[in-house]
Each structure stands twice: as structure tokens, then as C-alpha cells.
Coordinates of C-alpha atoms in Angstrom, one line a residue:
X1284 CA -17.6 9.8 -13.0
X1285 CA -18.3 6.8 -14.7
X1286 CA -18.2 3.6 -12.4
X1287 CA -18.1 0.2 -13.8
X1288 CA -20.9 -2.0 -12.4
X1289 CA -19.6 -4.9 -10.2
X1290 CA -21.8 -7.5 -12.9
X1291 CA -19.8 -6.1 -15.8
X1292 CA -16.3 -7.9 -16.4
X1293 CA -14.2 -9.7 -19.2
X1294 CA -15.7 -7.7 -22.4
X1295 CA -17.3 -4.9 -21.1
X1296 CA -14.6 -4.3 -18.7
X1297 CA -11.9 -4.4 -21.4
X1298 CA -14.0 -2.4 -23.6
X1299 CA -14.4 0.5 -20.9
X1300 CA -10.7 0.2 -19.6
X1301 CA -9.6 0.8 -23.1
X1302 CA -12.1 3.4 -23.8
X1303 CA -10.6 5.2 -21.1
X1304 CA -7.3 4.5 -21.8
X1305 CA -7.4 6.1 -25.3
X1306 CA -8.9 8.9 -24.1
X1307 CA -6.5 9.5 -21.2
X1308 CA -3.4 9.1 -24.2
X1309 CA -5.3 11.6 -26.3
X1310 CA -4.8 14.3 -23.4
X1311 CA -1.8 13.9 -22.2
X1312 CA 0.0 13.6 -25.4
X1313 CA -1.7 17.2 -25.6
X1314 CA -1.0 18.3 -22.3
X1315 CA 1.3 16.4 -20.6
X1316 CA 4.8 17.5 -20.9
X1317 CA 6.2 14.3 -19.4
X1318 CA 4.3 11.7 -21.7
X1319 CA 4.4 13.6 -24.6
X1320 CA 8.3 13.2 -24.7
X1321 CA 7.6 9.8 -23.3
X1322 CA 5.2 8.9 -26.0
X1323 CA 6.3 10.6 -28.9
X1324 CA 6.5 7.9 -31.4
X1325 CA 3.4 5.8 -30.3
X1326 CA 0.4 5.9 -32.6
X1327 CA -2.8 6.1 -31.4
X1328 CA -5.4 4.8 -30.3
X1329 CA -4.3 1.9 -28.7
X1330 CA -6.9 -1.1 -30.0
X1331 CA -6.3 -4.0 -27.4
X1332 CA -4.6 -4.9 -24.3
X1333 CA -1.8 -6.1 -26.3
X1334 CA -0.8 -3.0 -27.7
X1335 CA -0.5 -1.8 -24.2
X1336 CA 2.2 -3.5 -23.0
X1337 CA 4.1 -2.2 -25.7
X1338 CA 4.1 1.0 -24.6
X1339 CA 7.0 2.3 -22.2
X1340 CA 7.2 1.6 -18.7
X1341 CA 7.3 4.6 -16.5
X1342 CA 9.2 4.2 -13.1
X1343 CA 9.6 6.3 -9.6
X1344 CA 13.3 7.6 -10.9
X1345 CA 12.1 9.2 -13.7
X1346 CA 9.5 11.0 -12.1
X1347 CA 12.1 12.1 -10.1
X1348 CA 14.6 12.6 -12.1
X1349 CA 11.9 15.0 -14.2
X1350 CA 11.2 17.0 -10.7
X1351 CA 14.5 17.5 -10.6
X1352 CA 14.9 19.0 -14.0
X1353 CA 12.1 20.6 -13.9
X1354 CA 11.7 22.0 -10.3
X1355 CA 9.7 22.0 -8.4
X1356 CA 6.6 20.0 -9.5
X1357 CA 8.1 18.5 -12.7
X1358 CA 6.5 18.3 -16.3
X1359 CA 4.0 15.4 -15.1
X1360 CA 1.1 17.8 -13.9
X1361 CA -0.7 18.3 -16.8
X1362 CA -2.3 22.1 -15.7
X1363 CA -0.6 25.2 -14.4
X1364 CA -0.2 25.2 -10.9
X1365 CA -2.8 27.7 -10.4
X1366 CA -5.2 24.7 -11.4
X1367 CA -4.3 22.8 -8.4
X1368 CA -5.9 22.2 -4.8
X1369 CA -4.0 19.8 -3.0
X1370 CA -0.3 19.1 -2.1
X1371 CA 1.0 15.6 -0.8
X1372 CA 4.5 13.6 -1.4
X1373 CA 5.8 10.2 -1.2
X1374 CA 6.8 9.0 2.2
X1375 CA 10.4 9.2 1.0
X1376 CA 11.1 5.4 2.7
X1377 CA 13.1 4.2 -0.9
X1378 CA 14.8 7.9 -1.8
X1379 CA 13.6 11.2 -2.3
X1380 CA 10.5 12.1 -2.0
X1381 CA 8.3 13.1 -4.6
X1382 CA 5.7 16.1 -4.6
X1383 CA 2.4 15.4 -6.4
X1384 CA -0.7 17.4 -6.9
X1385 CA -3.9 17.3 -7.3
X1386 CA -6.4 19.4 -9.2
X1387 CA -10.5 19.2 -7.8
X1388 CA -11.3 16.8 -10.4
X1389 CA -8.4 14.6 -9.6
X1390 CA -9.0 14.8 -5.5
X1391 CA -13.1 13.8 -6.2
X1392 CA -11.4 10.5 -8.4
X1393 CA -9.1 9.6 -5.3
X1394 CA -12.5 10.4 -2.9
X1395 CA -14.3 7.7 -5.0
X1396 CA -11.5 5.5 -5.6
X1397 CA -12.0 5.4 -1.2
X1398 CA -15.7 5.7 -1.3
X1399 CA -14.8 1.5 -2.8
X1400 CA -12.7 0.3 -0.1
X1401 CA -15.3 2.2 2.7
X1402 CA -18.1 -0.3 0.6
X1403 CA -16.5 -3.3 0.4
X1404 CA -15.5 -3.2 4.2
X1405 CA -19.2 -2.7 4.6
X1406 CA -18.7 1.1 6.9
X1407 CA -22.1 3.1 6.6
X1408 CA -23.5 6.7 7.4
X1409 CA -24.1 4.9 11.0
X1410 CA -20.0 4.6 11.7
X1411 CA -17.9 6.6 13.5
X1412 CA -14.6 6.6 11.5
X1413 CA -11.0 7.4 13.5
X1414 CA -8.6 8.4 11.4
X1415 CA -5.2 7.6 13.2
X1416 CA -2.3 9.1 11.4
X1417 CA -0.6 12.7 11.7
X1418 CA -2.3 14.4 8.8
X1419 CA 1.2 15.7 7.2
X1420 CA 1.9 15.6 3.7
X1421 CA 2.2 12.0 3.1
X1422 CA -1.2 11.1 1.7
X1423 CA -1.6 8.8 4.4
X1424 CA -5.6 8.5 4.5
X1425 CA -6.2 12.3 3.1
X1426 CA -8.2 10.4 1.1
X1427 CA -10.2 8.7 3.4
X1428 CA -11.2 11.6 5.2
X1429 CA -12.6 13.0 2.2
X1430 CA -14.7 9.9 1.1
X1431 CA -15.6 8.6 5.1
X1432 CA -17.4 12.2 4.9
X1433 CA -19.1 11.6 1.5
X1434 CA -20.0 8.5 3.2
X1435 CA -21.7 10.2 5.7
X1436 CA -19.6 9.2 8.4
X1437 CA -18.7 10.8 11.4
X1438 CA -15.0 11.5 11.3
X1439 CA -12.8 11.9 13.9
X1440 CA -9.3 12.5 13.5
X1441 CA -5.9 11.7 15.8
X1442 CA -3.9 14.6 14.0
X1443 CA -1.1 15.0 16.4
X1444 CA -2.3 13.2 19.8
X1445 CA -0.4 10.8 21.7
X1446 CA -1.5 6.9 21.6
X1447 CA -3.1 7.3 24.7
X1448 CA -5.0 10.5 23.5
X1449 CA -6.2 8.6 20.6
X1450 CA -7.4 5.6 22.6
X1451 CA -9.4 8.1 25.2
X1452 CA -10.5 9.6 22.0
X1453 CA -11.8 6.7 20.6
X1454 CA -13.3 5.3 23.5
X1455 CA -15.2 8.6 24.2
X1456 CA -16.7 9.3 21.0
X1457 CA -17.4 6.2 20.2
X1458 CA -15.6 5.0 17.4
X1459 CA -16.5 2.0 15.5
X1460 CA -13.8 1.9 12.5
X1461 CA -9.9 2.6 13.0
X1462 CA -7.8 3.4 10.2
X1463 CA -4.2 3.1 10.9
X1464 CA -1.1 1.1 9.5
X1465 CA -1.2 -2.7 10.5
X1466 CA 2.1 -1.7 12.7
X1467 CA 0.3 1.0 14.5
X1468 CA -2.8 -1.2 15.3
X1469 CA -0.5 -3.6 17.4
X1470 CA 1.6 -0.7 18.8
X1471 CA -2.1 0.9 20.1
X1472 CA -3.0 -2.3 21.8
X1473 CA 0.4 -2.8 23.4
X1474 CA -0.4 0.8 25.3
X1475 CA -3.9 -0.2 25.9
X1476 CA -2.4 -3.0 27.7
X1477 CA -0.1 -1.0 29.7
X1478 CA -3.3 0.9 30.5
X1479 CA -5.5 -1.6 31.5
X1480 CA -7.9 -0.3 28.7
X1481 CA -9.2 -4.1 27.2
X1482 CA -9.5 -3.6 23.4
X1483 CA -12.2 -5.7 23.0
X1484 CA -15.2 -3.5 25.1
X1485 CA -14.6 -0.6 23.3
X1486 CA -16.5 -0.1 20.2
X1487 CA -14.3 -0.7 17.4
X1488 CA -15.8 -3.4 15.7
X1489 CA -13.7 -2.7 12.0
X1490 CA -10.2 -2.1 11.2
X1491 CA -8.6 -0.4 7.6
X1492 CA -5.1 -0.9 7.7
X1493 CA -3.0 0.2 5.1
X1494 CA 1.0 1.4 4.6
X1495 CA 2.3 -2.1 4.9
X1496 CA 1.9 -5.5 3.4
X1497 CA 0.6 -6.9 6.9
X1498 CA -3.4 -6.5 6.4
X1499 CA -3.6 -9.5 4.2
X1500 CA -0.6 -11.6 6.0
X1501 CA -3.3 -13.9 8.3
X1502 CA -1.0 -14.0 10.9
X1503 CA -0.8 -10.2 11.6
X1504 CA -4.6 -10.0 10.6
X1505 CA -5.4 -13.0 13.2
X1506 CA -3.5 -11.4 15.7
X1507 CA -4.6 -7.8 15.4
X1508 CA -8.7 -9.0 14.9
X1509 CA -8.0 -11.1 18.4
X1510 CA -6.2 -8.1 20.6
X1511 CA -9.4 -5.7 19.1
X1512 CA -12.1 -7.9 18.8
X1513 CA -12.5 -6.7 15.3
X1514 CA -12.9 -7.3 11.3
X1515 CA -9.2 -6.5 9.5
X1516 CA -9.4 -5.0 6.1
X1517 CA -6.8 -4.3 4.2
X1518 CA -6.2 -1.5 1.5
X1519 CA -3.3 -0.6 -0.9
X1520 CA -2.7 2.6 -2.7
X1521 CA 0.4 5.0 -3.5
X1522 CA 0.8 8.8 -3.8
X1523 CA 2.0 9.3 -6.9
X1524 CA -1.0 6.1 -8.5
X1525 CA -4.2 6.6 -6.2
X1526 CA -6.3 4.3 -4.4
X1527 CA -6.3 1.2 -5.9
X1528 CA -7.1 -1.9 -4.0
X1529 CA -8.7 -3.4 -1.3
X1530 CA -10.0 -6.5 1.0
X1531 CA -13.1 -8.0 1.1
X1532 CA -15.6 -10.5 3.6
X1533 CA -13.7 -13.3 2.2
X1534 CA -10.1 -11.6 3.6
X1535 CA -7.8 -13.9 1.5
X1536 CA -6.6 -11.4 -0.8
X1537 CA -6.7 -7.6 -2.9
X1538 CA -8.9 -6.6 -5.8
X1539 CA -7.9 -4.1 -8.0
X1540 CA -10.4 -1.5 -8.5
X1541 CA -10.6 -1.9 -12.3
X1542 CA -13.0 0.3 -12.9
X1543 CA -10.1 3.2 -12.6
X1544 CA -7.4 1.0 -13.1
X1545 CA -5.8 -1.4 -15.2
X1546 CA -3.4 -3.5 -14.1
X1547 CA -0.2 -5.8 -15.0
X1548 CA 2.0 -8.4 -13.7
X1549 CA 5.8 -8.6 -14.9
X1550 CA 8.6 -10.2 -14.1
X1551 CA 11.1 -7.0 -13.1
X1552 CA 14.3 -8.6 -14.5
X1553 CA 12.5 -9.3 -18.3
X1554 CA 9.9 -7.1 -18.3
X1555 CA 7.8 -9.6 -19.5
X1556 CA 4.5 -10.4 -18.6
X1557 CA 4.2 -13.4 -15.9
X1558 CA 2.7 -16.6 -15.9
X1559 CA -0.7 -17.3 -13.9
X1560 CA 0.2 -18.4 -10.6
X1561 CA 3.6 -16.7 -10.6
X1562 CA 5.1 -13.9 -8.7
X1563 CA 6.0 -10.2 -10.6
X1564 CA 6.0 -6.9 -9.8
X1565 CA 2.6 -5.3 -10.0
X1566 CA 2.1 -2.4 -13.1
X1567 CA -0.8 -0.1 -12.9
X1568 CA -2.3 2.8 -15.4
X1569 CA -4.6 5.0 -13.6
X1570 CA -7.7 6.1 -15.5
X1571 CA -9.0 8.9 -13.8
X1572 CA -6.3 11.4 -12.7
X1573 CA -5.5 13.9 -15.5
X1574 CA -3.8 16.4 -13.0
X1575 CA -1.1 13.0 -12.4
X1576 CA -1.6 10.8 -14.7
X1577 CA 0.9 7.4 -14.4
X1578 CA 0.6 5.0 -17.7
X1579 CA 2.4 2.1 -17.0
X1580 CA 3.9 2.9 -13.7
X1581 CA 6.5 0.0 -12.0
X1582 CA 4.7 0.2 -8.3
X1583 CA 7.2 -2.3 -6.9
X1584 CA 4.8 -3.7 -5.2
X1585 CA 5.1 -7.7 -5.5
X1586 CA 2.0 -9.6 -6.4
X1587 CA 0.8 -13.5 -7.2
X1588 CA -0.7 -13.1 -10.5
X1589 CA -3.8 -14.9 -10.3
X1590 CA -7.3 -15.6 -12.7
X1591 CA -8.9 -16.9 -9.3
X1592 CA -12.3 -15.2 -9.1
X1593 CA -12.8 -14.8 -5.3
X1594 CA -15.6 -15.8 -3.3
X1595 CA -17.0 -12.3 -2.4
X1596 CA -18.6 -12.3 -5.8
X1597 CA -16.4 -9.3 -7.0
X1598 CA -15.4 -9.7 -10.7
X1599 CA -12.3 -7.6 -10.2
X1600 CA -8.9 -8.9 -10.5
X1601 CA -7.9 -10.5 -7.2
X1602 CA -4.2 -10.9 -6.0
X1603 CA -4.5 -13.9 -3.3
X1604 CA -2.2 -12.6 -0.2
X1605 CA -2.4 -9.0 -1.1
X1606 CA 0.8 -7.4 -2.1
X1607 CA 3.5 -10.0 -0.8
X1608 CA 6.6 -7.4 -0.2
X1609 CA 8.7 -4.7 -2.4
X1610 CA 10.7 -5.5 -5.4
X1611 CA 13.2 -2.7 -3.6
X1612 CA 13.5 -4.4 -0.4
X1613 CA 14.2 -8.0 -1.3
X1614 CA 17.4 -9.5 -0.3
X1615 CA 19.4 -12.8 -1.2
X1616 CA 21.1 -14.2 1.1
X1617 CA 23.4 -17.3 0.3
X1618 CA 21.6 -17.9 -2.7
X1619 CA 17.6 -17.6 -1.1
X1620 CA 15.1 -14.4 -1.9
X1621 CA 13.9 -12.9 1.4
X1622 CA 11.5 -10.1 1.6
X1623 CA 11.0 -9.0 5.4
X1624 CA 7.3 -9.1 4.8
X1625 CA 7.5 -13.3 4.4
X1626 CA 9.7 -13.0 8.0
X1627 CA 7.4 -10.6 9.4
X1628 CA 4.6 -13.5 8.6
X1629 CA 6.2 -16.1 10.7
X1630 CA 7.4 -13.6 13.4
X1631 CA 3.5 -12.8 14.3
X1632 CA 2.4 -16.1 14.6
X1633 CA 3.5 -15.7 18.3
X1634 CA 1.4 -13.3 19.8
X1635 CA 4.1 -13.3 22.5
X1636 CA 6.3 -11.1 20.7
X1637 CA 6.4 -7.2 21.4
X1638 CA 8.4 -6.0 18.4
X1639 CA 10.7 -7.3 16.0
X1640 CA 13.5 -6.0 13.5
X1641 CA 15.3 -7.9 10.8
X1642 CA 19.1 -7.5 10.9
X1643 CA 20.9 -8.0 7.8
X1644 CA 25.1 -8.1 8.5
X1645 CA 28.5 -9.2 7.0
X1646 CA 30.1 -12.0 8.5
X1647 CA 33.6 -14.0 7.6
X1648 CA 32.8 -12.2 4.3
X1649 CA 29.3 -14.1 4.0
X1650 CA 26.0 -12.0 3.8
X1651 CA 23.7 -12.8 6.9
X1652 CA 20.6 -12.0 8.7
X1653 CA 18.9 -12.1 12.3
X1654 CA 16.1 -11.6 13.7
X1655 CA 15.9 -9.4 16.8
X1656 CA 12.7 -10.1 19.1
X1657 CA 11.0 -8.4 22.3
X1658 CA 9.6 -11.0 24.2
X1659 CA 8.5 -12.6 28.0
X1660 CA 9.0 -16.1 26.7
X1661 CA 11.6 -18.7 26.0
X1662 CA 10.2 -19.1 22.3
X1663 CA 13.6 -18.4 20.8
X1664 CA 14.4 -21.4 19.7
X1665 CA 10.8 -22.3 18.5
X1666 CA 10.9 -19.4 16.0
X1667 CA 14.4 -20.5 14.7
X1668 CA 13.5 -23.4 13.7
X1669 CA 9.7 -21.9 12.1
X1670 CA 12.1 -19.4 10.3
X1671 CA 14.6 -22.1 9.0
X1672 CA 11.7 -24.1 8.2
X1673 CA 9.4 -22.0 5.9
X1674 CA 12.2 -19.0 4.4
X1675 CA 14.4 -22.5 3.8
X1676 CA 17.7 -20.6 5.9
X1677 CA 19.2 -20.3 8.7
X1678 CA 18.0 -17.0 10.7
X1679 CA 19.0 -16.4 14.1
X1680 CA 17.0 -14.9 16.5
X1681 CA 17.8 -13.0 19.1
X1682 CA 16.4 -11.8 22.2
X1683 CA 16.6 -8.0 23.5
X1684 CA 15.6 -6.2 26.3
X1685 CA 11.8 -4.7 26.3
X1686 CA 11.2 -1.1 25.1
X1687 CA 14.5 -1.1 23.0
X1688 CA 13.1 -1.5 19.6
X1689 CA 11.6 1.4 18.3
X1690 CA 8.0 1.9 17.5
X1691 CA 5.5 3.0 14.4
X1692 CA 2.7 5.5 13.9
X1693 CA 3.1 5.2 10.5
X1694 CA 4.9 2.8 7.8
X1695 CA 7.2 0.6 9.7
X1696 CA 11.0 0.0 8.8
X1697 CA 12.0 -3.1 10.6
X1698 CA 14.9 -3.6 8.8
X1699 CA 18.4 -2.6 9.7
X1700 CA 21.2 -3.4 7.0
X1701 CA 24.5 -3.1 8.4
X1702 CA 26.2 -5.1 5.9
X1703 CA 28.6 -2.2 4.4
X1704 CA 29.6 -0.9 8.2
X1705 CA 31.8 -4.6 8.6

């Protein structure tokens, strides 16, 4: 597989993106039932950057829409089924899930696509890597295992054990690096507490979080590095696209792993590109999966599109804040934008607070939302005010009793919209 050197941007990365790009539109308008309906009237090759954002944008419903014309796999999977190795499907948290496969070739590009966000968090041969999720058919970190092995890694994995099985676990064999969902991390030290087991003797020393927008929020990543006494990094990636970004030492932000992917800010109303230093919905082409290959795909993930060249020294693209929140799960209310990711920000700046869920509900015909909070302290009215302050609205926030709220092992949904039951 070729890998772009870290040294090699501007030309030479444009060069080798679209080098790979043409030859990724050559096979699948051979192969590929999907895009060659898709792409039927494009000419190729494609001879700039330009030209690609004039070809079609491809997005979650029609992928499912063509799984369910085309059951069960759909017409995306450029082999026969007989050429595939691996299964996995979408977590199903914004509609149906959707199944995609993997061929070898395809599963060794996710395994390096990891084998990136393992270097840039700095984990070595000399780790011991815990893998906490349930190891079903959402990709979860699949991927992970595969490259903390190449790594040469010891990995241990949760599988199906209760939190306090995983923590015993951890503790015993000495694990060094925990990947779990940003969610899960503070639901693990809220049992550790309950335990007595102090988070910052054992030997974690690094955390991978991914799932969720919180591993580049500060708050979150201040308050999970302070309860383990360890380095956050964060990582984003999607079933159906791959592995396709990650934190660095500087932790301020995600870099796209451009070397296997190109990528596009838009605005999701216009389609158009945005300006630097606006907000748009991320749009990604992965390079190296011919078994699923996505040209143009709508992610939904919201970005700050940004020419800031970070600190670390990568070259890459670099989204400051990571991915802000989900073009699907923002909300106006009288007249303001809310994602629950810019709430959940504010909400973890007090440490004091259990859990949380955002509340959005129908009153005197008037959209409105709440904020429910488990909590030991009278900082009710503190939080208000932070809340009416920085999302420029009224929320209200209000206490309930401890243990009520549920918990995650997995991606968190906070939210709770009970606006057509009034």
C-alpha cells in the first residue's frame, strides 16, 4: 500500500490523491454497479480538484435505499460475495442500519488506516492495548484490534464483561492504553469510584476514544485525562468510509489521514463549498477500499474548515475542535442552532455532574429544551446561566435523582425529543 510521507503535502499530495482517485473511478465504473449508474455521464479522468466537486454527491439514503433494492448487500460491493471476509453495519443511531463488507484487501487498508491513529497517539510494541467495546457487528474498534496486533501490541479485549470485569481486567494485566467511547471512559470511572479502585495507580497512562464528538471537546478531554491520570486522544471514522482521522500531542483538533482520503467541506443547504474559517458538513472519498468504495460521501459529520497547519508538524488537513456535532441532530430552537455536542461542552465543565440528557419538548405551542442533570451539588443555577451565556438561550436545567439516567458502553444518545408527544 502506498503511504504518503508526512514531508509530502500541497503538490505532491494533490498529485497522489488524484492519482488515486482516477484510478479508483476507472474500477468502479467497471465494477461497481452502484457508481456506474451513478456515474454514467462523467468523463474521465478527472484532472484537478475542481473537477471533483462536480461529480455527484453520494449520501447514507441512497446506500440504503440501494440495499433495499438490491437485498441484501446492495450493488455497492464491487466483488461477489464469495470475495469477502468480513461483515459489519452501521450503528443504526440515524435509521436503518446498513450492512457493509469487506474483502482482505479492503480490511489490511482499514488495519493501516489504524496503524495512523496507534502512531500519532505515540502506542508501541511495549503497550498493552484494552479494547473496551462488545465486539458485535458495529465496527466499533474491529479495526483497531487488527492494527494494535500489527503493532505488536498486546491486546486484550472486554468482549462481553461487566464494567467491573473490565476494570479487574485492566488492572491485572496491566493495561496501558484504553480504547472506549468518550461516554464509556467517564461511565468506567464513576464505577471505579463506587469501588474504591483510584483511576490514577493503575496503569493506563493513554486513552483512544472514539464514537462521539467528546475526545476533542477540552472540557470532556480535561475531565476524563484528570479522573485517569491519562493522555486523551481522539479518533473519528465511520462504517460504511473507514478510519479517517485522528488527534495528535498538540490535542486541539483532527487530521485527516489524506494519504487515503480526500476530503471536503460544504455547506449542506447549497452544496457549495465553504469558506475558510466556516462551519459545513465534512465530505470524504476514500482511496483505498475497492470492496466499498464511497466517492463523495455526505458524512454529516460537522467540521470548521480550516488551512491552519497544526503545531504537531503534520501536513495533513486539520479540523480545529474535531468534528463539532451531526448535521442530523441539530435543532433550532426559537430561532438559535443547537447541537447537543456544544451543550454537552458546557455540561462537563463541572466535574460534579454524574450524567446528563438534553430534553427537547413542546410548550404553549413554542419549541423548548432542558437539560436534565445528576448531581450532589447546588450548581443548578450556575450552569443555567453558563448555558444561557455561551448557546445565547434560555435552557433550563433540572436536577434528578442519582442512578435515573441511563448509561453508555457504546455511542451515547443523550437526547430525548418529546416534542410530537404534547
Amino acid at each position: 500500500m502506498t503511504v504518503l510521507s508526512s514531508q509530502c503535502k500541497d503538490v505532491q499530495l494533490s498529485d497522489h490523491q488524484l492519482y488515486r482517485l482516477n484510478q479508483l473511478l476507472v474500477f468502479v465504473s467497471q465494477y461497481n454497479g452502484f457508481y456506474q449508474q451513478k456515474f454514467k455521464d462523467i468523463q474521465l479522468p478527472i484532472r484537478s480538484a475542481a473537477q471533483l466537486s462536480k461529480l455527484p454527491l453520494t449520501t447514507k439514503q441512497e446506500l440504503v435505499e440501494d440495499q433495499k433494492n438490491h437485498a441484501p448487500f446492495g450493488k455497492n460491493h464491487s466483488y461477489p460475495t464469495v470475495d469477502y471476509v468480513r461483515y459489519h453495519q452501521t450503528s443504526g443511531t440515524s435509521g436503518k442500519p446498513l450492512k457493509v463488507l469487506d474483502t482482505e484487501e479492503s480490511w489490511e487498508w482499514w488495519e493501516e488506516c489504524w496503524l495512523e491513529v496507534f502512531r500519532s497517539s505515540g502506542v508501541t510494541k511495549e503497550d498493552h492495548v484494552f479494547l473496551a467495546f462488545s465486539f458485535g457487528p458495529f465496527i466499533g474498534f474491529w479495526g483497531a484490534f487488527e492494527a494494535a496486533k500489527k503493532n505488536g501490541s498486546l491486546v486484550i479485549t472486554g468482549g462481553s464483561q461487566s464494567t467491573k470485569e473490565r476494570l479487574t481486567c485492566m488492572i491485572e494485566n496491566e493495561a496501558t492504553v484504553l480504547l472506549c467511547t468518550p461516554s464509556y471512559a467517564l461511565h468506567i470511572a464513576e464505577v471505579a469510584e463506587e469501588l474504591g479502585i483510584v483511576l490514577t495507580q493503575t496503569g493506563i497512562r493513554k486513552i483512544i476514544t472514539a464514537g462521539e464528538p467528546g475526545g476533542s471537546v477540552p472540557s470532556i478531554r480535561s475531565q476524563i485525562e484528570t479522573l485517569w491520570g491519562a493522555t486523551l486522544y481522539d479518533h473519528v471514522g465511520m462504517t460504511e468510509m473507514g478510519a479517517y482521522g485522528y488527534s495528535c500531542s498538540e490535542q486541539n483538533g483532527i487530521h485527516v489521514n489524506e494519504a487515503q482520503f480526500i476530503a471536503e467541506v460544504i455547506d449542506p443547504d447549497t452544496l457549495e463549498s465553504v469558506a475558510v474559517g466556516e462551519k459545513g458538513e465534512l465530505v470524504l472519498t476514500n482511496l483505498g477500499r475497492y470492496g466499498y468504495p464511497l466517492i463523495r460521501y455526505r458524512t454529516g459529520d460537522i467540521v470548521v474548515h480550516s488551512n491552519e497547519v497544526c503545531a504537531c508538524g503534520n501536513p495533513y488537513s486539520f479540523f480545529p475542535g474535531g468534528v463539532i456535532g451531526r448535521a442530523d441532530n441539530m435543532v433550532v430552537i426559537r430561532g438559535i442552532n443547537i447541537y447537543p455536542s456544544s451543550i454537552e461542552a458546557i455540561v462537563r465543565e463541572f466535574p460534579e455532574v454524574k450524567e446528563f440528557r438534553v430534553v427537547y419538548y413542546s410548550q404553549a405551542e413554542m419549541d423548548q429544551v432542558k437539560v436534565q442533570i445528576e448531581t450532589k451539588s447546588e450548581i443548578t443555577p450556575i450552569l443555567a446561566t453558563r448555558l444561557r451565556e455561551r448557546i445565547g438561550l434560555r435552557i433550563d436545567v433540572e436536577n434528578v435523582e442519582a442512578g435515573t439516567l441511563p448509561r453508555f458502553t457504546m455511542k451515547a444518545k443523550r437526547v430525548l425529543d418529546v416534542r410530537d408527544q404534547a
